[in-house]
Coordinates of C-alpha atoms in Angstrom, one line a residue:
X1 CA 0.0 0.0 0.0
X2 CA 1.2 3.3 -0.9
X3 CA 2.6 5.5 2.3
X4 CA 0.9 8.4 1.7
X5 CA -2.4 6.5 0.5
X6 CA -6.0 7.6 2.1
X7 CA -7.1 4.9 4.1
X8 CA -10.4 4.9 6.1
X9 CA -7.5 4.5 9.7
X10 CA -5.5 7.5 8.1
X11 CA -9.2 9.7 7.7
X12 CA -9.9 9.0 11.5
X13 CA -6.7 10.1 12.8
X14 CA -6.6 13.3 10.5
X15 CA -10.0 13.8 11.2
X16 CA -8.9 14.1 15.4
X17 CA -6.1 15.9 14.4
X18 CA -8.5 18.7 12.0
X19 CA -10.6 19.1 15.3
X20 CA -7.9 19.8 17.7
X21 CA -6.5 15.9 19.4
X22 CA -3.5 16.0 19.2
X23 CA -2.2 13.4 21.6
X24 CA -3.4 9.8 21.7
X25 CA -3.0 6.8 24.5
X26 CA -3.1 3.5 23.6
X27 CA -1.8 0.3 23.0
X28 CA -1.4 -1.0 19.2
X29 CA -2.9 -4.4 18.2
X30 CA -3.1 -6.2 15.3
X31 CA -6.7 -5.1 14.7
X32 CA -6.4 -1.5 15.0
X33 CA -2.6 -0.9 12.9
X34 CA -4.3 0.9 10.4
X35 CA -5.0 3.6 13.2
X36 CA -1.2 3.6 13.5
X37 CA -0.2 4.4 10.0
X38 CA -3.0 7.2 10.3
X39 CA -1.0 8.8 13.5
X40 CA 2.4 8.5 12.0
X41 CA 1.0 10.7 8.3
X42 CA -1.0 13.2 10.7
X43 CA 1.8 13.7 13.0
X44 CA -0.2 12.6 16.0
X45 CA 1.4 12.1 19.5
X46 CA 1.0 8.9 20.7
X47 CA 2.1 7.8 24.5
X48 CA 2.1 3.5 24.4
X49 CA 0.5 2.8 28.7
X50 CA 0.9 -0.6 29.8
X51 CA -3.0 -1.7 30.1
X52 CA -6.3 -0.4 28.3
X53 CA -8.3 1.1 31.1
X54 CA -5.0 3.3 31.5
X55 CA -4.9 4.8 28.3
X56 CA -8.5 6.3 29.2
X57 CA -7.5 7.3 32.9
X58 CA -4.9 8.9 30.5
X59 CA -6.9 10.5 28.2
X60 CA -9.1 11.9 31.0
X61 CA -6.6 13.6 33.0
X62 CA -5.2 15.3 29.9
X63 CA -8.6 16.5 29.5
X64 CA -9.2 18.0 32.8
X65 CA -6.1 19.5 33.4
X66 CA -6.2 21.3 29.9
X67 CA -10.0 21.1 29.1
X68 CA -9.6 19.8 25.6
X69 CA -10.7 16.5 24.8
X70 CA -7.8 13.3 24.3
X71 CA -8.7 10.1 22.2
X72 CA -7.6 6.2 23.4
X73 CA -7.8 3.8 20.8
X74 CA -8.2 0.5 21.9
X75 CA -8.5 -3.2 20.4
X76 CA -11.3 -4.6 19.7
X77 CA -13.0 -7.3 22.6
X78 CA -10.4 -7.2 25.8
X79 CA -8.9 -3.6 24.9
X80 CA -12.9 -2.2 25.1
X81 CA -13.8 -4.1 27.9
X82 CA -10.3 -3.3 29.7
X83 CA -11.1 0.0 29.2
X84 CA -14.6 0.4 30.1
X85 CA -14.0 1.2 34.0
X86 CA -12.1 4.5 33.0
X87 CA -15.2 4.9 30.4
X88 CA -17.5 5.0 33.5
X89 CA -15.5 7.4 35.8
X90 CA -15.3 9.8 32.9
X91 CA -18.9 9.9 32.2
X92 CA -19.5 9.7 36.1
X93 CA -17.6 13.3 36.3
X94 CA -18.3 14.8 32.7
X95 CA -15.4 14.6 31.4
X96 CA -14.9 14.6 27.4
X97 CA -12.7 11.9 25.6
X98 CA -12.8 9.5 22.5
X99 CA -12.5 6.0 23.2
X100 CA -11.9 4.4 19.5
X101 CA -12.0 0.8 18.9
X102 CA -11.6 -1.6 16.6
X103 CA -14.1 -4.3 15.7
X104 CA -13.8 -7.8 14.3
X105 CA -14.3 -7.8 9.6
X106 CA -18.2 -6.8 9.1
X107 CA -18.7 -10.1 7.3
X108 CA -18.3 -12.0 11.3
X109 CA -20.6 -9.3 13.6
X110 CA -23.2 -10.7 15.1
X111 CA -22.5 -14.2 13.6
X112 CA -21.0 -15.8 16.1
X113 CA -18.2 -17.4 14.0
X114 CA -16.1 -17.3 16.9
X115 CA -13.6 -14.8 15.5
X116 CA -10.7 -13.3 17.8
X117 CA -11.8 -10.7 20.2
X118 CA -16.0 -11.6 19.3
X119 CA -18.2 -10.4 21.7
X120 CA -22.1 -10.4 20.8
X121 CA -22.5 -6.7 20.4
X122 CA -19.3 -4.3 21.5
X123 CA -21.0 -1.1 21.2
X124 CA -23.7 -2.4 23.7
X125 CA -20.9 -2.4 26.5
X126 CA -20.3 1.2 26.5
X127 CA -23.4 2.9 25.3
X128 CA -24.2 2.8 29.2
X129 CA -21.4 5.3 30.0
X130 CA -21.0 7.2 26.7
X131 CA -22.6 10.5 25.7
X132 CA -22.5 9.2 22.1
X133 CA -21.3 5.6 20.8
X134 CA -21.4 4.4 17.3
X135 CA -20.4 1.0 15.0
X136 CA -19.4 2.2 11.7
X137 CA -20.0 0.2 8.8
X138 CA -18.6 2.4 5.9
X139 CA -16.8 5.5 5.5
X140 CA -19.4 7.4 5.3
X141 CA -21.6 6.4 8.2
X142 CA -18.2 6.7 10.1
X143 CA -17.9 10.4 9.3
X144 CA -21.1 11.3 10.8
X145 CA -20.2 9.4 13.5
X146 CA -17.3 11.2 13.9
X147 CA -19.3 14.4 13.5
X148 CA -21.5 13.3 16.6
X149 CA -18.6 12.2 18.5
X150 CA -17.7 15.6 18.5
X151 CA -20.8 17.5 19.4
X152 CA -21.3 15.1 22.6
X153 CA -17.8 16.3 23.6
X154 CA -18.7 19.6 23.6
X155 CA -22.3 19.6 24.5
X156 CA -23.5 21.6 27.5
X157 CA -22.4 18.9 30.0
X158 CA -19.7 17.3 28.3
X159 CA -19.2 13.4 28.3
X160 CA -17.2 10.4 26.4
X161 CA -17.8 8.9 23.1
X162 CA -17.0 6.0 21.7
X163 CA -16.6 4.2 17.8
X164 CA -16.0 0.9 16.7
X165 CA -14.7 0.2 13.6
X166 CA -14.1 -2.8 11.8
X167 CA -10.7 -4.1 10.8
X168 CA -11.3 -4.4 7.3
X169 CA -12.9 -0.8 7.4
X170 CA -10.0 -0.1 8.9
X171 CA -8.1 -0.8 5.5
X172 CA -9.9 0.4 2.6
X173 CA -8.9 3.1 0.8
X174 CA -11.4 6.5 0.5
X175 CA -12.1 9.4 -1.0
X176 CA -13.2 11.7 2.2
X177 CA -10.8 14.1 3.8
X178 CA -10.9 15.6 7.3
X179 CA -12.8 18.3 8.0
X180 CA -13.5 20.7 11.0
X181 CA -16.6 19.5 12.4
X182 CA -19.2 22.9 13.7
X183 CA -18.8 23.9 17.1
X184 CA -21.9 23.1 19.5
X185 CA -24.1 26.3 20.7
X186 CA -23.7 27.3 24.0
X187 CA -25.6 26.2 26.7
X188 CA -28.6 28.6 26.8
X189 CA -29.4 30.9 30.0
X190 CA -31.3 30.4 32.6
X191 CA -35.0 31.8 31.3
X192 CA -36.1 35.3 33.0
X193 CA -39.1 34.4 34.5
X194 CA -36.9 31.2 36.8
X195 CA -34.3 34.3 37.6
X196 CA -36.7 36.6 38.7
X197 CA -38.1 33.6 41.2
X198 CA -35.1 33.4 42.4
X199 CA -34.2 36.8 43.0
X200 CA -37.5 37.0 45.0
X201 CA -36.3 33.8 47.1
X202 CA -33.0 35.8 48.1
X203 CA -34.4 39.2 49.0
X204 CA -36.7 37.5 51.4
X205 CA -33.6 35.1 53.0
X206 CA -31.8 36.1 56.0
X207 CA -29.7 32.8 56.0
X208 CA -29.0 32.0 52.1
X209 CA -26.7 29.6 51.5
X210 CA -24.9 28.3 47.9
X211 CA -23.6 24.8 47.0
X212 CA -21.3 24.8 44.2
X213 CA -19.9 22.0 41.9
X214 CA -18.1 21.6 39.1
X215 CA -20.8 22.8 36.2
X216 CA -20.5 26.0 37.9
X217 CA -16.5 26.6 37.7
X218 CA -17.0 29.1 35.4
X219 CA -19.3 30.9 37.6
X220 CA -16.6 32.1 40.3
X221 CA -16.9 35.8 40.2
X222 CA -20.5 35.7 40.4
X223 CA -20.2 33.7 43.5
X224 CA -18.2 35.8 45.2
X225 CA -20.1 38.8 44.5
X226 CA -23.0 36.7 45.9
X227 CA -22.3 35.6 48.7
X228 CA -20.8 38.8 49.9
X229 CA -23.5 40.9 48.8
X230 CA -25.7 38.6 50.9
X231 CA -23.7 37.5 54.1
X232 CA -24.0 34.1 52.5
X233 CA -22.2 30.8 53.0
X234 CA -20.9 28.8 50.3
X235 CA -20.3 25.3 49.9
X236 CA -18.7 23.3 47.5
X237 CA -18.8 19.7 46.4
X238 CA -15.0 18.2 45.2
X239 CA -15.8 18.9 41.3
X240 CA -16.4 22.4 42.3
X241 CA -13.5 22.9 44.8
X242 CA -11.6 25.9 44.2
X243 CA -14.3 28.1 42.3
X244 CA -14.1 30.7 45.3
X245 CA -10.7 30.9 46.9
X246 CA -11.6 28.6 50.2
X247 CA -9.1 31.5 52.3
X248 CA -12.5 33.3 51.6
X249 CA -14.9 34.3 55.0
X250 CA -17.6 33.0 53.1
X251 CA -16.2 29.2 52.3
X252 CA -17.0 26.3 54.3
X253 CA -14.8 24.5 51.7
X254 CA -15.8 20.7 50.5
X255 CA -17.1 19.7 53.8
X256 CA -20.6 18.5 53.1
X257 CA -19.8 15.0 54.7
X258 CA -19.1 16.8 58.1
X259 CA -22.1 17.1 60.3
X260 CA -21.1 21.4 61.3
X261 CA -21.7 21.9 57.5
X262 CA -25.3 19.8 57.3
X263 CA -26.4 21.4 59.9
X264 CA -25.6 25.0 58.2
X265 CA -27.0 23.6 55.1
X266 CA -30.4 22.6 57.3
X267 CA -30.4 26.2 58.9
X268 CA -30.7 27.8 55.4
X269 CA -33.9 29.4 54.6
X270 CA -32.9 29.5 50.9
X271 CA -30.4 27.0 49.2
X272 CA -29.2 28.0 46.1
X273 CA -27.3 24.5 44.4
X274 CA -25.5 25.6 41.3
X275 CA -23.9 23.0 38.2
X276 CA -24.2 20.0 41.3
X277 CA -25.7 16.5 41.4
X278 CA -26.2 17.0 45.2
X279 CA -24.8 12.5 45.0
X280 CA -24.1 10.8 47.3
X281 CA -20.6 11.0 46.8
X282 CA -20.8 14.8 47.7
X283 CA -22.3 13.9 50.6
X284 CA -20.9 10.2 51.8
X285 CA -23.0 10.3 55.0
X286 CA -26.4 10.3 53.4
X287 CA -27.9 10.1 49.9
X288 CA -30.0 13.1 50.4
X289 CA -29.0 16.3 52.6
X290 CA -31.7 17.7 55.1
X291 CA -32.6 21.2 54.0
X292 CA -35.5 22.9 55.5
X293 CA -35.7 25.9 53.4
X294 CA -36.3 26.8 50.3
X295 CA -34.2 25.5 47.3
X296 CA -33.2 27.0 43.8
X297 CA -31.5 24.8 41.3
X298 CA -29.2 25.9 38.4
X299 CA -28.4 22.8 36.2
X300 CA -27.9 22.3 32.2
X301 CA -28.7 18.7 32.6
X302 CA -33.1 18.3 32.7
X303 CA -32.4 15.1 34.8
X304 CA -30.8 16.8 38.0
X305 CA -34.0 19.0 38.1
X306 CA -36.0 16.4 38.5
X307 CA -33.9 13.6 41.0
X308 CA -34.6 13.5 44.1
X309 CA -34.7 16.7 45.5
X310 CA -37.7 18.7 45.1
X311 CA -36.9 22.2 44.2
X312 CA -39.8 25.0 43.6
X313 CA -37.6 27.1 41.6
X314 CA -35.5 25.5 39.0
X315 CA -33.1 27.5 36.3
X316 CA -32.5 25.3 33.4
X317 CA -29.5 26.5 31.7
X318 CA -25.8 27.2 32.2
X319 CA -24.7 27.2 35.7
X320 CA -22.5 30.1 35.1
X321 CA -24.6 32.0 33.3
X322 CA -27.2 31.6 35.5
X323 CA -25.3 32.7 38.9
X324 CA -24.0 35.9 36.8
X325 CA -27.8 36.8 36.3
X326 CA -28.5 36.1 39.9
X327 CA -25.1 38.4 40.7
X328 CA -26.8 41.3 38.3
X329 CA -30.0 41.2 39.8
X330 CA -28.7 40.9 43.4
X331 CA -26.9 44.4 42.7
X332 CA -29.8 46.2 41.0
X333 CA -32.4 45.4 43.3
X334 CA -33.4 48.2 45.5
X335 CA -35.1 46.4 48.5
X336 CA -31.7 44.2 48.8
X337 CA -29.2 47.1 48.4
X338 CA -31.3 49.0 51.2
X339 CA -30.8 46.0 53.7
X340 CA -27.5 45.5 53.2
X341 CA -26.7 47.6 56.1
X342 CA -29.0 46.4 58.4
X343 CA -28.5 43.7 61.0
X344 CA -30.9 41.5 59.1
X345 CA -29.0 41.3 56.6
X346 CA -25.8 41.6 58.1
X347 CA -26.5 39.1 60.3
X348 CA -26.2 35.2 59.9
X349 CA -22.7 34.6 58.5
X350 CA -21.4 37.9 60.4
X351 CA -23.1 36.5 63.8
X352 CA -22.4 32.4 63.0
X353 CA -18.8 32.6 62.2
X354 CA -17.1 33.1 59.0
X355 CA -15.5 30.2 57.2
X356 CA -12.4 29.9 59.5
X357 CA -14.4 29.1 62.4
X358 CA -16.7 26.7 60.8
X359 CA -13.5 24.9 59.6
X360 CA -12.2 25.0 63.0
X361 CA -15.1 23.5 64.1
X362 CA -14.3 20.3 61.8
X363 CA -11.3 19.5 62.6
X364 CA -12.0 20.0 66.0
X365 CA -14.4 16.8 65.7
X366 CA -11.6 14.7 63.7
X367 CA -10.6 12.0 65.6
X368 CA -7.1 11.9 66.4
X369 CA -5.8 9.5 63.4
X370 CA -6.2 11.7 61.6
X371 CA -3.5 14.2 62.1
X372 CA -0.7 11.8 60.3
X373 CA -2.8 12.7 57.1
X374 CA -3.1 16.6 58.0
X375 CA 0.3 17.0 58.5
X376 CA 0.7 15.7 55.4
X377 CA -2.2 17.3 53.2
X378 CA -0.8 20.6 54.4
X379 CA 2.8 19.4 54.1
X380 CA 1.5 18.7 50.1
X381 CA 0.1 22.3 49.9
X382 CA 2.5 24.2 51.3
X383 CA 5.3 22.7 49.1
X384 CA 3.8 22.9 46.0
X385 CA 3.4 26.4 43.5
X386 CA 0.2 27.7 43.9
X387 CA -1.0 26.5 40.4
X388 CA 0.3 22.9 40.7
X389 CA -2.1 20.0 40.4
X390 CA -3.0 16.8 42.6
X391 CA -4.6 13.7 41.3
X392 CA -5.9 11.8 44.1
X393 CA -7.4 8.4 44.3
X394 CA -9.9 6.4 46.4
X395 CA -7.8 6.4 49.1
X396 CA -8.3 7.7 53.3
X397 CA -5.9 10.6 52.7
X398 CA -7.6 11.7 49.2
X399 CA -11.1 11.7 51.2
X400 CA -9.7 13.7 53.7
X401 CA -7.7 15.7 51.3
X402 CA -11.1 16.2 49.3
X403 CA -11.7 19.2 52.3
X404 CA -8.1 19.8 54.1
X405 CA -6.4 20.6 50.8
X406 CA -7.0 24.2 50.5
X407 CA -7.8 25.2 47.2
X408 CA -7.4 29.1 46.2
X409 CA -8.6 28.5 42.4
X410 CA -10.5 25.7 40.3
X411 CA -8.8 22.9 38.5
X412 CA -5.5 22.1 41.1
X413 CA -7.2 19.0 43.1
X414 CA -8.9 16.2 41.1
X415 CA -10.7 12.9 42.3
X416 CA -12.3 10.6 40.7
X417 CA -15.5 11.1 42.7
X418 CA -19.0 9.7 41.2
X419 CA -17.7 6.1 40.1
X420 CA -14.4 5.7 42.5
X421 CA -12.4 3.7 40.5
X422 CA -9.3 2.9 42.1
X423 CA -6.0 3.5 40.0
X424 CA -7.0 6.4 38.9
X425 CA -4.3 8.8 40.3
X426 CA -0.7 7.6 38.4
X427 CA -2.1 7.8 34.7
X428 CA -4.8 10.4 34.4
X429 CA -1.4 12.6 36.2
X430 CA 0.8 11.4 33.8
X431 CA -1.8 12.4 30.8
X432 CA -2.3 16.0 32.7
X433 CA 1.3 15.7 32.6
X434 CA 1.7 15.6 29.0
X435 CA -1.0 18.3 28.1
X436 CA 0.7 20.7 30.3
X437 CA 4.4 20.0 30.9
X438 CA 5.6 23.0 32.4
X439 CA 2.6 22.5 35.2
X440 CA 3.4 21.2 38.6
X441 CA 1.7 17.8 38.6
X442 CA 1.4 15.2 41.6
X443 CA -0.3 11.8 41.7
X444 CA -1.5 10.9 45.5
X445 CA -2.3 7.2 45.9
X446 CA -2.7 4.8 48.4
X447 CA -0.9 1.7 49.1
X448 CA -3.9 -0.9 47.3
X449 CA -4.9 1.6 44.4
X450 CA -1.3 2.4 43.4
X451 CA -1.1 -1.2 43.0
X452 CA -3.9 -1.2 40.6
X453 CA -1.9 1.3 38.0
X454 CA 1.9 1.2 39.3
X455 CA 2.5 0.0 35.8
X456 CA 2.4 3.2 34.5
X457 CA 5.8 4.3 36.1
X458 CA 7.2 2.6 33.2
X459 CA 5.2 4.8 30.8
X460 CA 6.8 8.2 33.2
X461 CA 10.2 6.6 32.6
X462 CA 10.0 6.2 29.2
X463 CA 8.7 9.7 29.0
X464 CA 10.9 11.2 31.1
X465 CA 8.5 12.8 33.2
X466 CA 8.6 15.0 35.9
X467 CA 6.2 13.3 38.1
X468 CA 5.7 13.1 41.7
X469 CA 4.0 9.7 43.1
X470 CA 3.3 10.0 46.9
X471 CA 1.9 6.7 48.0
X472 CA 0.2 7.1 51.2
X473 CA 1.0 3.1 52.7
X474 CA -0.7 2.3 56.0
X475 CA -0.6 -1.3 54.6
X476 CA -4.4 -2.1 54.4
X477 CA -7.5 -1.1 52.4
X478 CA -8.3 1.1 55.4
X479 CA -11.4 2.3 54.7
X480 CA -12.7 -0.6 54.7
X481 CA -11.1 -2.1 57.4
X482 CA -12.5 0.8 59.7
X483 CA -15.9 0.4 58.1
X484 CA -15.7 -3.7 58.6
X485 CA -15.0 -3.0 62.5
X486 CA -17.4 0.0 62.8
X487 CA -20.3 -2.5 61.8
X488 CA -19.0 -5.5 64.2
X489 CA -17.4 -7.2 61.3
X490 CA -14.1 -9.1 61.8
X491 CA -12.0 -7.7 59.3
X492 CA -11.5 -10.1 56.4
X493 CA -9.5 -9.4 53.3
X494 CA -8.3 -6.1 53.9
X495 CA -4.8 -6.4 54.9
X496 CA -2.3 -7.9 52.7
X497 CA 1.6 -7.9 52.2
X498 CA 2.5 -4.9 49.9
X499 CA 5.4 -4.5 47.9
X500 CA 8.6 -2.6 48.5
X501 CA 7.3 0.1 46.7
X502 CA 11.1 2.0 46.2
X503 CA 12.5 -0.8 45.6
X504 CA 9.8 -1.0 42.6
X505 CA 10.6 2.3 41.4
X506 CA 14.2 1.7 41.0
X507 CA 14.0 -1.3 39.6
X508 CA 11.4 0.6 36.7
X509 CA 14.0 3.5 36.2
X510 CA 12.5 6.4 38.5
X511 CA 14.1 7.7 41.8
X512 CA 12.1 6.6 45.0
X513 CA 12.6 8.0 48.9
X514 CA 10.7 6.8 52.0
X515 CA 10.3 10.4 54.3
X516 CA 9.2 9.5 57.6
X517 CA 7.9 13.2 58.5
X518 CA 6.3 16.2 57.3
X519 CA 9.8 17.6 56.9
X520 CA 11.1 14.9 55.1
X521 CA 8.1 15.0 52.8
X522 CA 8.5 18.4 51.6
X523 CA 12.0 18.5 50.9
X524 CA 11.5 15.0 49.1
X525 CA 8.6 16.8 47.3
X526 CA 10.4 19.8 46.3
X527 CA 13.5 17.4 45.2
X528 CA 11.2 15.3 43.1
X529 CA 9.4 18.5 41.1
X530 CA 13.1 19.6 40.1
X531 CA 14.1 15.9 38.8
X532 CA 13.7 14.5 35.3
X533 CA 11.8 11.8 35.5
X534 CA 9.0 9.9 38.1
X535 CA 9.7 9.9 41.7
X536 CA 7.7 7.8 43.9
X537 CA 7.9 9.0 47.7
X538 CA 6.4 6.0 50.2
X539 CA 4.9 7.6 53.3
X540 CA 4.1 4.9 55.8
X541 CA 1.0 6.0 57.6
X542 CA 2.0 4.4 61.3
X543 CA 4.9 6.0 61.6
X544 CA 4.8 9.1 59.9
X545 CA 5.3 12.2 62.4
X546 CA 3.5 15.3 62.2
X547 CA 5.3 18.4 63.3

């Protein structure tokens, strides 16, 4: 076949390339090498990860930490199902990515010939946790797939898509050339009539109270002018940490699991919830919070005004958008700009405490094992630049991290929150990594969910990446160990020999350290974000000293 040919795999990866991918993860195959002489013509990065799922992990964190969507491409069979627990996290926290596949020759689907890598229908595994997913059959059914690929990205609440496309597809020469596909409208504003409810709502309150998440990131100036206008408090879910500085009087931080901050939330004549699913996993200690006042929603998605919580005034638009109309009408109202100075108004933040008490307040209530972490969490954030970034994983000190990391902008803390997949730290760092290498990145994992990725070292070797990997060892799954003993069960299956995690590192190529204190941390840290190359500091829980 001629080099320079037009083949349907070259179209796909020209096609990414036309609409702004530029770096793929993945893992070649013998079904999906057409793909591969695409990337090579189009001048494509590609970064090879040592399993499936972590090519999405990958993918994701390059999208998060630069807001562009990455692509994966995958085999077909074990490389889609490998991947499909990544899939789910990303469509769990909206995040936008192209999972592309390969698929047995069209003659075999849904024959059952027994072909390699046959599964009865591969598309139907994914549609679950995909905004858009598509089987091509010919070139030009694969275009507009492409095309809708695309617009589910960069639809109002983003999400991942997915294609399959078969082998032999794969292979065939055509005649269509890349093109830039239309951008998607914006997500439309709140309507009038919703805002003006709302307005009403807060003119009356004398303890209004926000909850923020990550639809309303954008929204950050609004919120402060809010919640200063009114003597408000604000709250904010993981996805939305960061969107007011949490230094701020009015920030309670990400502390909706700690009783101090559901009672606040149940004192609240008006709660306004803003781009948030209100979940369970922003909550942890209940699947629905207790509010007693009234509450005002601001969602793009139609189906988080109508879960679970029953709110009389909804706003159906862009989260943002919406809290900057709310922000507007706040400051042009007369009958709120007359109060302002009274004691009414001046009165339920000023007289319960500013954010610094609340805060105080919490910790107070941690229990004592918890300071090992603390020390630590501020050890992380006082060595690192103001704009560096942390993923996290389903680990004790990430959940703890989720509120004590203090956060003075969006975007520099990341967990994987709605689905929980553990792993998820090493390689959606190592893809924020790639899509902004002059950034400050850091992975933070614990000792059983590092084990679940720590593969991926290999992939920061061979990269030469600057990559911190703090594994947080207190040689159990200790969450649920604790939870096993809080409910009278004997603990079964939760502690296990790990590995000699530095040991591990070396023999993979990066440096590794163990630092027994918070001392021995930061310098380690601060040595590590000057090296080329991974560094993986261990951090044994037990004996780790706090200053």
């Amino acid at each position: 076949m001629n080099a320079v040919s037009w083949t349907v795999g070259r179209y796909v990866v020209e096609t990414l390339a036309a609409n702004g991918i530029d770096t793929v993860f993945g893992i070649p195959g013998v079904h999906n090498i057409e793909l591969y002489r695409g990337l090579e013509l189009a001048r494509v990065r590609h970064v090879l990860v040592r399993h499936e799922q972590n090519a999405v992990f990958a993918a994701d964190g390059y999208a998060r930490a630069s807001g562009q969507p990455a692509a994966a491409f995958v085999i077909s069979g074990p490389g889609v199902s490998n991947a499909l627990t990544a899939l789910a996290q990303a469509w769990s926290d909206s995040v936008p990515l192209l999972l592309v596949a390969s698929a047995p020759v069209r003659a075999s689907l849904g024959r059952g010939w027994g072909v390699l890598h046959e599964l009865p229908d591969q598309r139907a595994l994914v549609t679950g946790v995909t905004a858009f997913a598509g089987s091509a059959r010919t070139d030009r059914q694969l275009r507009e797939q492409l095309r809708a690929a695309f617009a589910a990205m960069r639809s109002a609440r983003p999400r991942p898509s997915y294609i399959d496309i078969p082998l032999d597809l794969l292979a065939e020469p055509t005649s269509l050339r890349p093109e830039v596909f239309a951008r998607a409208a914006p997500a439309p504003a709140p309507p009038r009539h919703a805002v003006e409810e709302a307005l009403t709502l807060l003119a009356a309150a004398e303890r209004p109270l926000f909850i923020s998440g990550g639809g309303a990131r954008r929204g950050g100036a609004a919120l402060r002018q809010l919640v200063e206008s009114l003597d408000a408090y604000l709250v904010t879910t993981v996805a939305g940490k960061g969107v007011v500085a949490e230094s701020h009087p009015a920030s309670l931080g990400v502390s909706l699991p700690f009783t101090p901050t559901q009672e606040r939330v149940a004192a609240a004549d008006v709660v306004v919830a803003a781009g948030t699913e209100l979940s369970e996993t922003d909550i942890y200690t209940t699947t629905r919070l207790a509010m007693n006042g009234r509450l005002v929603r601001i969602d793009v998605d139609e189906q988080k005004l109508r879960d679970h919580y029953a709110a009389p005034v909804t706003l159906q638009g862009d989260a943002a958008t919406g809290l900057q109309l709310l922000a507007q009408g706040i400051a042009a109202r007369k009958d709120i700009a007359a109060r302002e100075t009274t004691a009414t108004r001046r009165g339920w933040r000023t007289a319960a405490g500013d954010g610094a008490a609340h805060r105080a307040r919490i910790e107070a209530q941690l229990a004592s094992t918890a300071a090992p972490a603390l020390a630590a969490l501020r050890t992380l954030r006082e060595s690192l630049p103001a704009d560096a970034v942390v993923f996290s994983d389903m680990t004790q000190i990430a959940y703890l991290g989720n509120y004590a990391f203090q956060a003075e902008r969006p975007g520099i803390w990341f967990h994987p929150s709605g689905y929980g997949a553990l792993g998820f730290a090493l390689p959606a760092a190592i893809g924020a990594r790639i899509a902004q290498p002059q950034r400050p990145i850091v992975a933070l994992a614990g000792d059983f969910g590092a084990q679940f990725t720590l593969q991926e070292i290999m992939t920061a070797v061979e990269l030469d990446l600057t990559l911190p990997l703090i594994v947080w060892n207190n040689s159990a799954l200790g969450q649920i160990r604790d939870d096993m003993r809080a409910a009278g069960i004997t603990p079964i299956g939760v502690v296990a020999r790990n590995p000699d995690f530095v040991a591990l590192a070396h023999a993979c190529g990066a440096a590794g350290a163990r630092v027994p204190d918070a001392a021995a941390l930061g310098e380690a840290l601060r040595a590590a974000l000057a090296r080329p190359g991974p560094t993986l500091l261990e951090v044994n829980a037990a004996e780790f000293r706090a200053p």
